[in-house]
XYZ file of C-alpha atoms in Angstrom:
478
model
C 12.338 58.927 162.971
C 10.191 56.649 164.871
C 7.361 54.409 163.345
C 4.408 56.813 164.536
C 6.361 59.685 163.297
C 6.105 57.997 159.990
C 2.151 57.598 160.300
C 1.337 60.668 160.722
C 3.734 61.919 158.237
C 1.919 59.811 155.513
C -1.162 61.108 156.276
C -0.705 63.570 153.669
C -0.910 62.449 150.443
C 1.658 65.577 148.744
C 4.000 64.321 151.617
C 3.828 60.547 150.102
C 4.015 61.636 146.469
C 6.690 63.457 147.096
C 8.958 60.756 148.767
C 8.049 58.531 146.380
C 8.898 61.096 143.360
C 12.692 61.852 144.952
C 13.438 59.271 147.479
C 12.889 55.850 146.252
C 14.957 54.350 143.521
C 13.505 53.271 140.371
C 12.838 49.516 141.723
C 11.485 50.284 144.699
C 8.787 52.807 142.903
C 8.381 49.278 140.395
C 7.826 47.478 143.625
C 5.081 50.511 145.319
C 3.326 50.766 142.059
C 2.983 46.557 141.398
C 1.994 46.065 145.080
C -0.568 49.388 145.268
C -3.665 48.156 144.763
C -3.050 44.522 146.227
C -5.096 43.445 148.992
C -3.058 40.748 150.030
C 0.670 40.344 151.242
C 3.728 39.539 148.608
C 5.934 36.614 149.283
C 9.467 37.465 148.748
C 9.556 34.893 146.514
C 6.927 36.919 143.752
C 9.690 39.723 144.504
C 12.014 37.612 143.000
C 10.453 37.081 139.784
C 9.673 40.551 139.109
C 13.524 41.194 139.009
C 15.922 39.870 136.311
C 18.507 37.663 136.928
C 22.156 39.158 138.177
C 20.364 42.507 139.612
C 19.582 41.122 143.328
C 22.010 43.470 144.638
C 19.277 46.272 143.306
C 16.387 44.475 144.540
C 18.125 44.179 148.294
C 18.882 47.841 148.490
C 15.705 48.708 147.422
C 14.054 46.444 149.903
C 16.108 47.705 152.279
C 14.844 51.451 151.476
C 11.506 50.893 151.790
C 11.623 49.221 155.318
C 13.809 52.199 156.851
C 11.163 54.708 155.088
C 8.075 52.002 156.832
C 6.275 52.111 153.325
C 6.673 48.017 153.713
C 6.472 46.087 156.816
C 7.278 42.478 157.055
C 3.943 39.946 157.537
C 4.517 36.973 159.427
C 3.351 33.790 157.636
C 4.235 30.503 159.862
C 5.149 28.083 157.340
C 5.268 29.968 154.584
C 8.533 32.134 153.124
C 8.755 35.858 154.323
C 6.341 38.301 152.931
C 5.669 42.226 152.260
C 2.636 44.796 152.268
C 2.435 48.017 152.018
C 1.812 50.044 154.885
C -2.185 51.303 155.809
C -1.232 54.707 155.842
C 0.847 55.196 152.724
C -1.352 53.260 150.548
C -4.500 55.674 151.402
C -2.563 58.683 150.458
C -1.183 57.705 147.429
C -3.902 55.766 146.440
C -5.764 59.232 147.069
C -2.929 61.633 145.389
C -2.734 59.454 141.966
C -6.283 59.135 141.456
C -7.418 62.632 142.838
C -10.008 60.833 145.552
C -10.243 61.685 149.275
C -11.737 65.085 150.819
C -8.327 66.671 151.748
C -6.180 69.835 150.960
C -2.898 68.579 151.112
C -2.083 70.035 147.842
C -2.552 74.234 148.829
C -5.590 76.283 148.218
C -5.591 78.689 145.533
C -7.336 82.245 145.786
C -10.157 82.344 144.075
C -10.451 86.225 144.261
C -7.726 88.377 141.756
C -4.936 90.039 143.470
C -4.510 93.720 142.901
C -0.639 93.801 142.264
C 0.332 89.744 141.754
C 3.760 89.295 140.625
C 5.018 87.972 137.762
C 6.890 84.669 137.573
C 10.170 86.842 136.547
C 9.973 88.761 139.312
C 9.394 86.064 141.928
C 12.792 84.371 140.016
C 14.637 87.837 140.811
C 13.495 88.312 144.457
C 14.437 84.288 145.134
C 17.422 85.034 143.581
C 18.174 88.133 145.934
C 16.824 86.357 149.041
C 19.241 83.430 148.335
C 22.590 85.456 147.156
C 22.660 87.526 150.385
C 22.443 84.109 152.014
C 25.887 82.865 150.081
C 26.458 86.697 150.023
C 26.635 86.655 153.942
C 29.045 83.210 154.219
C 31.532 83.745 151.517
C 32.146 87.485 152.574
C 33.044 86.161 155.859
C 36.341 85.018 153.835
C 39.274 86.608 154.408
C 39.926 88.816 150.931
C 36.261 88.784 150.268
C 33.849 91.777 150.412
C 30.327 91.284 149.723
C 28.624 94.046 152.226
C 25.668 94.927 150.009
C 24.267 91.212 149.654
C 25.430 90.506 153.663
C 23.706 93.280 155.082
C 19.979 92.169 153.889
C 20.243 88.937 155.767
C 17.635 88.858 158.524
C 18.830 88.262 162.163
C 16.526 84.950 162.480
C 18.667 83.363 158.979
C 21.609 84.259 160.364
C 21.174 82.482 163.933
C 19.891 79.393 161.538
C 23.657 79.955 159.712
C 25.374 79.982 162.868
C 23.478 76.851 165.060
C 24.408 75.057 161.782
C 27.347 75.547 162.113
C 28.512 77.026 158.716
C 29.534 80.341 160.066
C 30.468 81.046 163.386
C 31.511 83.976 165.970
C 29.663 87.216 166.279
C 26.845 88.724 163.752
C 28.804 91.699 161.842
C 31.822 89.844 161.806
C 31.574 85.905 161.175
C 33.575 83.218 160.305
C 32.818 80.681 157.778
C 33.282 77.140 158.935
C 34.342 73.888 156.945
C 30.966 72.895 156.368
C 30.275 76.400 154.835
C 32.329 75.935 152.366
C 31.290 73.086 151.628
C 27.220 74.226 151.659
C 28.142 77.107 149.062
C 30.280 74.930 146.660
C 26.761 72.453 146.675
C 24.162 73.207 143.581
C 20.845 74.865 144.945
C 18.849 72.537 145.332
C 21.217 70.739 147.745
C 21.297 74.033 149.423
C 18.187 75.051 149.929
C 17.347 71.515 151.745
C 20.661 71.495 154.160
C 18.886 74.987 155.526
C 16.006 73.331 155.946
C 16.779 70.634 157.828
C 18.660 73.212 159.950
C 14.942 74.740 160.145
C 13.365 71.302 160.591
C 16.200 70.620 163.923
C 15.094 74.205 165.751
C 11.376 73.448 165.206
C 11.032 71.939 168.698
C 12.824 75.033 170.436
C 10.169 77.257 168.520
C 7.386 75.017 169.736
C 6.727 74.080 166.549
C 6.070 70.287 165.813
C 8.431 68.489 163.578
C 6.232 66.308 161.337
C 4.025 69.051 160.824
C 6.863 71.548 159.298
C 8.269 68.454 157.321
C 4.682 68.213 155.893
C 4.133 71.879 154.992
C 7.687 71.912 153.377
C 6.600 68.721 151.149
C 3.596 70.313 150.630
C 5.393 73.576 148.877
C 7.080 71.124 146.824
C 3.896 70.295 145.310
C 2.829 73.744 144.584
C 2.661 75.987 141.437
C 5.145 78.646 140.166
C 3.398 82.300 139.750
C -0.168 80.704 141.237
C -1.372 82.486 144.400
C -2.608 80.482 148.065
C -4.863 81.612 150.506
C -3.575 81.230 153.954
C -7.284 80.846 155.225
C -6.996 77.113 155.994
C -3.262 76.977 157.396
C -2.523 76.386 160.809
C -0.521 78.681 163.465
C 2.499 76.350 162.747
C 2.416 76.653 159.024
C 1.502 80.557 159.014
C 4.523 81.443 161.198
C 6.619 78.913 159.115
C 4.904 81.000 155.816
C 7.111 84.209 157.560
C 10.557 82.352 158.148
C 10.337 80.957 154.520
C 9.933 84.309 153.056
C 13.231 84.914 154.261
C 14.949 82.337 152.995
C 13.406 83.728 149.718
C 11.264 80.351 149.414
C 7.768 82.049 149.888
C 6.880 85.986 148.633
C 4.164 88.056 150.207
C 3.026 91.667 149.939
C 3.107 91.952 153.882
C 3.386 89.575 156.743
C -0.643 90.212 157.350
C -1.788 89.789 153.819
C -4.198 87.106 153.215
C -2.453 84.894 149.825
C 1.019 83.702 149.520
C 3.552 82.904 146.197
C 5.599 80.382 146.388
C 9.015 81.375 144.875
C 10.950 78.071 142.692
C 13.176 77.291 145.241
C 10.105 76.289 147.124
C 8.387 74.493 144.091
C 11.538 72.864 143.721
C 12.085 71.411 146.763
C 10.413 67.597 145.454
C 11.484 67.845 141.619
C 14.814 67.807 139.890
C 14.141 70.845 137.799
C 17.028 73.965 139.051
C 16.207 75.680 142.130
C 16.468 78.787 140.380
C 15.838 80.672 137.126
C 18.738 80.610 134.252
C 20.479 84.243 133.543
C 18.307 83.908 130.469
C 15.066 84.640 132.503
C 16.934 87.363 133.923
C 18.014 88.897 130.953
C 14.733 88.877 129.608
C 13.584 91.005 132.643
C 16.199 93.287 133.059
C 14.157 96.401 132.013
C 11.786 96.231 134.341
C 11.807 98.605 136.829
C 9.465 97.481 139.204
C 11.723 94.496 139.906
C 13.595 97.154 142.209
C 17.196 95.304 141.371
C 20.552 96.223 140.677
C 22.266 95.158 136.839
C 24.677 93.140 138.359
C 22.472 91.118 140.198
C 19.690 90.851 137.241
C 22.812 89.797 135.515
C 24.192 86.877 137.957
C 24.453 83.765 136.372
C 24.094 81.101 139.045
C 22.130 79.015 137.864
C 23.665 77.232 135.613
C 26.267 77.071 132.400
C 28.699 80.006 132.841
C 31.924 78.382 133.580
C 34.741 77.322 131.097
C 37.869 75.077 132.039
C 40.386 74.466 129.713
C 43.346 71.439 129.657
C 45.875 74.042 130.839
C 43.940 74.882 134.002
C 42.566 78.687 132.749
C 39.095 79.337 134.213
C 36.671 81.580 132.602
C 33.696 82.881 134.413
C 30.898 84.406 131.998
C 29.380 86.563 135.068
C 29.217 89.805 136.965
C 27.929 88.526 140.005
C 30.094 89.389 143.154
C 28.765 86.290 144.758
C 30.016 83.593 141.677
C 33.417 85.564 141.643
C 33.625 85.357 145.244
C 33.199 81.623 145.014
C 35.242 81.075 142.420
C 37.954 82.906 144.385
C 37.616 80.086 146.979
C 40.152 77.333 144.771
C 41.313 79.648 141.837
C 43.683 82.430 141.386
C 41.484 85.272 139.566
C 43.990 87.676 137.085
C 41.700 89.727 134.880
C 38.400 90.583 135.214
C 35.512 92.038 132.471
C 32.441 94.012 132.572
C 30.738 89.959 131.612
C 33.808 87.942 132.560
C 36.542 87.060 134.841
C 39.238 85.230 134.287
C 41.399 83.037 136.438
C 43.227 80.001 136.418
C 43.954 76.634 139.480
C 46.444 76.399 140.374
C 48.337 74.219 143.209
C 48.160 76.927 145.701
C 44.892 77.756 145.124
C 43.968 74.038 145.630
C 45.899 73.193 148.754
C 44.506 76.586 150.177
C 41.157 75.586 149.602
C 41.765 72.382 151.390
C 42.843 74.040 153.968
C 39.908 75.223 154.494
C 38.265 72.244 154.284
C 36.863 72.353 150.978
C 37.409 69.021 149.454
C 38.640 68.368 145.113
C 34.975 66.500 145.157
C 33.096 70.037 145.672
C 35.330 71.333 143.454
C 34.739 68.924 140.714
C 31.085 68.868 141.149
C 30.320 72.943 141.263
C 32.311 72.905 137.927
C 30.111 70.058 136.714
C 27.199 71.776 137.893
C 27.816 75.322 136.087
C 29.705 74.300 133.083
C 28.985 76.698 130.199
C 26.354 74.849 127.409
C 29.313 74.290 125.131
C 31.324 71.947 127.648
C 28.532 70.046 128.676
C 28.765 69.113 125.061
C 31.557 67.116 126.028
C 32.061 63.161 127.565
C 33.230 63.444 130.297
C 32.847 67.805 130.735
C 35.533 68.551 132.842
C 39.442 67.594 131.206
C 40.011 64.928 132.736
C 43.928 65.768 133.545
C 42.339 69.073 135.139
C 39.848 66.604 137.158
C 42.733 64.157 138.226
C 45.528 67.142 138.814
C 42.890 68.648 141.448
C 42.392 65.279 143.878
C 46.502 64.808 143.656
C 46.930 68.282 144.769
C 44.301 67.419 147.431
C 46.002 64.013 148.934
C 49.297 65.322 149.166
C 49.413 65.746 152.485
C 46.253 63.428 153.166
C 46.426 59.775 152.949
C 43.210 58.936 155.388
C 39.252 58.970 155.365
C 37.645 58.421 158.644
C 34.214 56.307 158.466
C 31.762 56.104 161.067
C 30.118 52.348 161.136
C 30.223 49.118 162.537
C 32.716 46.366 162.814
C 31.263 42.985 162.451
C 33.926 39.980 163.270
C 34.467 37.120 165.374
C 33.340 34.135 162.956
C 33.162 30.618 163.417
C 34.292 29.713 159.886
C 35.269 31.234 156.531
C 31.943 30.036 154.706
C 29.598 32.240 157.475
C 32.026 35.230 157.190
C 32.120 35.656 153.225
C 28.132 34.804 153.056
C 27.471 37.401 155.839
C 30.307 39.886 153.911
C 28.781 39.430 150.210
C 25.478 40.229 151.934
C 26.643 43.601 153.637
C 28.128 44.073 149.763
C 24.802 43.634 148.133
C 22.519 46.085 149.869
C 25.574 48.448 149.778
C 27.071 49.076 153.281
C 30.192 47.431 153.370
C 32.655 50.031 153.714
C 35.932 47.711 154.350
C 36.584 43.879 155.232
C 39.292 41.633 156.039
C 39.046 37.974 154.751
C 41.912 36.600 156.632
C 41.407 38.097 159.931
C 37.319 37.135 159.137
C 36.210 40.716 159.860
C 34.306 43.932 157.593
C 33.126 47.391 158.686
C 29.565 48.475 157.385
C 28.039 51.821 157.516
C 24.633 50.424 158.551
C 24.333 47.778 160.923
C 20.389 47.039 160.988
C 19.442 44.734 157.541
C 23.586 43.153 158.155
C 22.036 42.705 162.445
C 18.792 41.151 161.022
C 20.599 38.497 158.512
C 23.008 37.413 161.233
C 20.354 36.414 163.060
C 19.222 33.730 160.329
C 20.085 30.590 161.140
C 20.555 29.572 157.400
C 23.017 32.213 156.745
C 25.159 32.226 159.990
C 25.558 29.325 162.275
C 26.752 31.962 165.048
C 26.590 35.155 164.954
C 29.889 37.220 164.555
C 30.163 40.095 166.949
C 29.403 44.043 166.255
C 30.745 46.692 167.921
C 30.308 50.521 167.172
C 33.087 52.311 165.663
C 35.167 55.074 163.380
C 37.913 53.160 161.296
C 40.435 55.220 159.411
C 40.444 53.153 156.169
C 42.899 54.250 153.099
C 41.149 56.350 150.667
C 40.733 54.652 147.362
C-alpha cells in the first residue's frame, strides 16, 4: 500500500486503534506508547536501552513492523546515529482515540430514538450464524459425497461471485467446485475466515467504484462497534451505505430492510479487531432455542461451531458432539465417519482419509489446527491437546509422497568474504526472513528483501554488496 494510502488511512482514529490492538507485537506497542507523546525524534540508540539484553532479534522485527505499517519514519540527523518518530498522522488519531479528544465520528453513531422491534443479542448470534453456515454450507457441499442444499441455496448471487473470483470454488453457480484454497478457508477458525472474505471484498472494491481505503476504514470501524447497540446510517457515506448491504450478507451487519434508517452489527463484525470468537458458543444457542421468533431450524440452533465439541483419542477415534450438517460435512473432509447420533457422530482418521484430504490440497497443518481450535473443554485440559502420536501420525501420512515446499523470496549471494556473508545472514536471521542459506557457497534466500536491501547498503556491515535476484526455491521441508 503506498505511503499516502497509509495517511489517509490513519486519519481515523478506530482505524489506528485497531492496528495497533491486532497488528503490532507487544514491543512495538512498548515502543508506540513510550514514543506517543514525544515531541522530539528517538535515537536508535534510546531504543536500545529500552530492550533487555539477548532480545535484539525482537526489537529488529518489531522495528521492522512499524516502518512497513509507516507508523515510524526514519529522521535524518547528520552526525548523529539514526533516529525514529512517529508519524503526524498516526499520532493525532491515537492521541485522539485514547484520550477521547478530537471532533470526529470514527467510532459509529448510535440512535438516539428506540427501535420498535430491536433484536436481541441471541438472535443477532443465530442469524450470523445462519448467514455464515450457508457460506461453508455452499463450499463444502460442492464436495463430492456431500449434500448440504438447504444451507447452499440461501447464499446470495453477489457472495457467491465473491467465492468464485477468490478462487475457493469454481465452475458454474448450481453446481461448483471447491478449490484447494477452499478447503483450506473452511478448515481456518472464524475469525480467519471472515477476514480472507474480506479482503476478497476489499480487492473488487475498485471494480464497484468503491475506494479502497475508505472500505478498509469502515470495516475497522465495525470492529470498534458494540454487540446488540443500534447505528444510525444518517452520517455514512454512499460507499459505506452500499457496503452496509453487502455486509448483511455475509451475515456481518443485520437490518430490518435495506431502506431502514439504523443498523446492528452482528459479532462477526465486532470481532473483526479483537481476539474474542467470531461467533456465539452452542451454549448461547441453547439458551435460545425456544424462541420462536428466531425463525430457525433445531439443528442449526443446535450447531456447535464455535468452539469445544471435538474429541480425539490416542487410537485415532473422533467424536463430534454436534448435529450440524455443516461440522459433519467438514469433518468428513480427513475422517472416515461410522456411526452417527441424534448429538454425536462418530468417526475415526485414518490413512486414507488423510492422503485423500491431501489430495485435495488440504494440508496435516489445517488439520491439526481446526482440531486445536474446536477441541471439546475437557481436552483443552490437556498439554499439549491433541495426542501427540495422533498429531505426528497425520504430517507422516501427509509427506509420504511429498518431500518439497516451494518458497517465494529472494536469493542474496555473491560475497566478497565469509565475515560480510555471515554478518549480512545473522541479520536476515534476526528480523526473521531468512528462509534458507548456504555458508560454503556464501549464499541465503529471504522472504523479504527490503530491511536485508537497506543493511547491504551500509558500509559498516558489507564492504560490497552481495547480489539479489528474485526467485521460488524448492527447499526440503523441515
Amino acid at each position: 500500500m503506498p505511503g499516502a494510502a497509509f495517511t489517509r488511512l490513519y486519519q481515523q482514529p478506530s482505524t489506528v486503534l485497531a492496528i495497533f490492538r491486532r497488528m503490532l507485537t507487544h514491543l512495538a506497542k512498548t515502543f508506540v506508547m513510550s514514543m506517543l507523546f514525544l515531541s522530539h525524534p528517538v535515537a536508535i540508540s534510546d531504543l536500545d536501552l529500552w530492550v533487555r539484553p539477548g532480545f535484539r532479534k525482537e526489537k529488529d522485527q518489531a522495528i521492522n513492523l512499524l516502518e512497513r505499517l509507516r507508523i515510524f519514519k526514519p529522521v535524518a540527523n547528520p552526525g548523529k546515529p539514526r533516529s525514529y518518530a512517529l508519524t503526524s498522522p498516526f499520532v493525532e488519531s491515537l492521541q485522539n482515540a485514547l484520550t477521547g479528544a478530537g471532533d470526529h465520528r470514527s467510532f459509529g453513531v448510535p440512535c438516539n430514538t428506540p427501535a420498535k422491534d430491536k433484536p436481541t443479542i441471541e438472535q443477532l448470534d443465530i442469524y450470523a450464524r445462519k448467514q455464515w453456515d450457508g457460506i461453508l454450507g455452499y463450499m463444502v457441499g460442492s464436495t463430492e459425497g456431500i449434500t448440504i442444499s438447504a444451507q447452499a441455496s440461501s447464499v446470495p448471487e453477489s457472495v457467491k461471485k465473491l467465492l468464485r473470483d477468490g478462487q475457493l470454488v469454481t465452475g458454474k453457480t448450481k453446481n461448483p467446485a471447491i478449490t484447494q484454497d477452499g478447503f483450506a478457508f473452511v478448515l481456518q477458525d472464524v475469525n480467519a475466515q471472515v477476514w480472507t472474505i474480506l479482503i476478497y471484498y476489499l480487492g473488487a472494491a475498485p471494480d464497484m467504484n468503491m475506494d479502497e481505503v475508505e472500505v478498509l476504514s469502515f470495516l475497522f470501524m465495525l470492529g470498534s462497534l458494540e454487540l446488540g447497540q443500534d447505528y444510525s446510517k444518517a452520517n455514512l457515506t454512499a460507499t459505506q451505505v452500499h457496503m452496509l448491504d453487502d455486509l448483511t450478507d455475509f451475515g456481518l451487519i443485520y437490518q430490518s430492510s435495506s431502506a431502514s434508517k439504523r443498523f446492528y452489527p452482528t459479532r462477526l463484525a465486532t470481532t473483526l479487531t479483537s481476539d474474542a470468537s467470531a461467533l456465539a458458543s452452542s451454549a448461547t444457542f441453547a439458551s435460545s432455542a425456544g424462541r420462536s421468533s428466531a425463525g430457525l431450524s433445531s439443528s442449526t440452533r443446535a450447531a456447535d461451531e464455535a468452539q469445544g465439541f471435538i474429541l480425539v483419542e490416542t487410537n485415532y477415534r473422533v467424536y463430534a458432539y454436534t448435529s450440524s450438517p455443516l461440522q459433519i460435512a467438514i469433518l468428513q473432509l480427513f475422517s472416515r465417519i461410522y456411526a452417527r447420533y441424534s448429538n454425536m457422530v462418530a468417526g475415526k482418521i485414518t490413512r486414507e482419509s488423510i492422503r485423500k484430504a491431501v489430495s485435495m490440497g488440504i494440508t496435516a497443518d489445517q488439520i491439526i489446527s481446526f482440531l486445536n481450535t474446536h477441541a471439546h473443554a475437557q481436552m483443552k485440559r490437556n498439554t499439549p491437546i491433541l495426542p501427540p502420536t495422533v498429531v505426528d501420525q497425520i504430517k507422516l501420512w501427509q509427506i509420504e509422497n511429498e518431500r518439497m515446499k516451494a518458497t517465494p523470496g529472494f536469493l542474496i549471494s555473491d560475497f566478497a568474504n565469509a565475515d560480510e556473508y555471515k554478518r549480512a545472514c545473522q541479520y536476515a536471521r534476526d528480523i526473521a526472513v531468512l528462509a534458507w542459506a548456504n555458508d560454503d557457497k556464501r549464499m541465503f534466500f529471504v522472504t523479504r528483501v527490503e530491511q536485508v536491501a537497506a543493511y547491504l547498503k551500509k558500509p559498516k556491515a558489507v564492504a560490497s554488496a552481495g547480489s539479489a535476484s528474485a526467485s521460488a526455491a524448492a527447499t526440503p521441508k523441515a
